[in-house]
Each structure stands twice: as structure tokens, then as C-alpha cells.
Amino acid sequence: MTENTDSQLPVILIGAMTRDRVIGQDDHMPWDIPEEYQTFVDSIRGQTVIMGRKSYEIFGADLTSEHTVVISRSRPSLGVLVVSSIEAALEQARSYRKQIFIAGGAQIYRLGLPHADRMYLSEIKKEYDGDSYFPEFDLAEWEITREEDHSKFIYRQWRRKR
Ligand SMILES: NC(=O)c1ccc[n+]([C@@H]2O[C@H](COP(=O)([O-])OP(=O)(O)OC[C@H]3O[C@@H](n4cnc5c(N)ncnc54)[C@H](OP(=O)(O)O)[C@@H]3O)[C@@H](O)[C@H]2O)c1
């Protein structure tokens, strides 16, 4: 497991999921909760975002990040920096000296989880069908550092235990 020891540059997984870990259905998020989406937009503003190619095609236009790094094997030119592995994405992201957010989707959360120091995760209260899921993580390895109860979601920040 790669640990990020530079506390100035935490690697943060950010996203929203149901209690059943659903994050998407048919290449979109199955809910429309502007207050929740705003937490994403505000967190990444001026920072660095790493995304999978599919998620970039869905959310790229909304990104308020200063730097964006897309992971793809097959699409080198998307009008944004594209790299072919999570390791290359993190190396590039670290060079920008900003907080590093890994913003999905399912494939990229799975690749990013072992590298993550923190997670900013919203739990959507209503259940939805889905075809994309957030990876399971070991609760014993993580602690909640912040929790806010909103009407349609619970927002939590997690930190990996040292
Ligand atoms: N709820 C949330 O917070 C949230 C956030 C983000 C996304 N989503 C949802 O997640 C779903 C999309 O997730 P997804 O898993 O299908 O797609 P994704 O993770 O966004 O992107 C997958 C793409 O990443 C590239 N990739 C994956 N593994 C790679 C590797 N090892 N090396 C190099 N490139 C690699 C491939 O791109 P190429 O095919 O170009 O090679 C692959 O097609 C959508 O439903 C979206 O709405 C939800």
C-alpha cells in the first residue's frame, strides 16, 4: 500500500453513494441533490482532480478544479491531461502542490482507494438501483472526523487511521 506522507498533499476520495454503495446507473448519478453536488463543487475548487475517462465525459464541464488529470488506456486526447495509470496520475497531481481529489467513477475509486488518506463521502438516504458501486473499505482502517446530517444525505469525512 502506498502511504502519502506529505500532509500538505492528502489524497482524498470524494463522492456520493447510497447505503448499498450505488454511485451510478446508465452513466449518470441516479439522484439530483443540488446541495450534495455543491459539497463536491466547493471541495474541489482550485484543487486537483483525478477522474476516470467515463466520469470526465459526464462531469468534466462542471469541474471547478484548477488541475484535472484523466485516466484512460485508449483516449490520449480529450483536451485535458490524460495518463494511463493511477500511479502516473498521482505523480502528476503531486507536482501541482494542491489537494488531490480522486472523483470516480467505480473503476478509479477502486484503483485510488489504496492510495487514499481521506474520504469525503455523502450517503444518500433514499435507495436507488445502480450499476456502478463504490468499493468496500475496511471500517477498522478508517475513522470519521466530521459528520453532518442533511435532509437527503449524510456527509462524512473519513481519515485513514495511522
Ligand atoms: N456518485 C458519485 O459520486 C460518482 C462520481 C463519479 C462517477 N460516478 C458514476 O460512476 C459511473 C462511471 O464509473 P465507471 O467505473 O464506469 O467509469 P470511470 O471509473 O469514470 O472510468 C473508467 C475508464 O477509466 C479508464 N481506466 C480504468 N481503469 C484503468 C487502468 N487501470 N488504467 C488506465 N485506464 C483505466 C478507462 O478509460 P478508457 O476506456 O478511455 O481506456 C475506463 O473506461 C457513472 O455512472 C457515473 O455517474 C458517480
mmCIF file of N, CA, C and O in Angstrom, residues 24 30 53 69 109 115 122 135-136 162:
data_model
loop_
_atom_site.group_PDB
_atom_site.id
_atom_site.type_symbol
_atom_site.label_atom_id
_atom_site.label_comp_id
_atom_site.label_asym_id
_atom_site.label_seq_id
_atom_site.Cartn_x
_atom_site.Cartn_y
_atom_site.Cartn_z
ATOM 1 N N GLY A 24 -23.803 5.075 -9.442
ATOM 2 C CA GLY A 24 -24.248 5.463 -10.779
ATOM 3 C C GLY A 24 -25.138 4.415 -11.411
ATOM 4 O O GLY A 24 -25.152 3.252 -10.972
ATOM 5 N N PRO A 30 -28.012 8.659 -10.228
ATOM 6 C CA PRO A 30 -29.466 8.474 -10.265
ATOM 7 C C PRO A 30 -30.242 9.482 -9.426
ATOM 8 O O PRO A 30 -31.473 9.453 -9.440
ATOM 9 N N ARG A 53 -11.868 8.222 -17.362
ATOM 10 C CA ARG A 53 -12.312 8.814 -18.641
ATOM 11 C C ARG A 53 -13.832 8.908 -18.727
ATOM 12 O O ARG A 53 -14.384 9.918 -19.178
ATOM 13 N N VAL A 69 -6.688 15.640 -14.051
ATOM 14 C CA VAL A 69 -5.914 14.560 -14.665
ATOM 15 C C VAL A 69 -6.879 13.407 -14.924
ATOM 16 O O VAL A 69 -7.555 12.943 -14.002
ATOM 17 N N TYR A 109 -12.215 4.772 -8.326
ATOM 18 C CA TYR A 109 -12.254 4.687 -6.858
ATOM 19 C C TYR A 109 -11.510 3.433 -6.405
ATOM 20 O O TYR A 109 -10.787 3.445 -5.403
ATOM 21 N N HIS A 115 -4.443 4.290 -2.136
ATOM 22 C CA HIS A 115 -3.584 5.480 -2.058
ATOM 23 C C HIS A 115 -4.202 6.581 -1.203
ATOM 24 O O HIS A 115 -3.566 7.609 -0.973
ATOM 25 N N SER A 122 -20.674 11.320 0.765
ATOM 26 C CA SER A 122 -22.070 11.570 1.117
ATOM 27 C C SER A 122 -22.839 10.270 1.004
ATOM 28 O O SER A 122 -22.739 9.578 -0.013
ATOM 29 N N PRO A 135 -16.211 1.064 -3.919
ATOM 30 C CA PRO A 135 -15.619 -0.177 -3.379
ATOM 31 C C PRO A 135 -15.836 -0.308 -1.878
ATOM 32 O O PRO A 135 -15.944 0.692 -1.165
ATOM 33 N N GLU A 136 -15.883 -1.538 -1.420
ATOM 34 C CA GLU A 136 -15.956 -1.768 0.022
ATOM 35 C C GLU A 136 -14.639 -1.352 0.649
ATOM 36 O O GLU A 136 -13.570 -1.539 0.056
ATOM 37 N N ARG A 162 -3.675 5.842 11.405
ATOM 38 C CA ARG A 162 -2.222 5.641 11.234
ATOM 39 C C ARG A 162 -1.747 4.523 12.127
ATOM 40 O O ARG A 162 -2.282 4.313 13.180
#
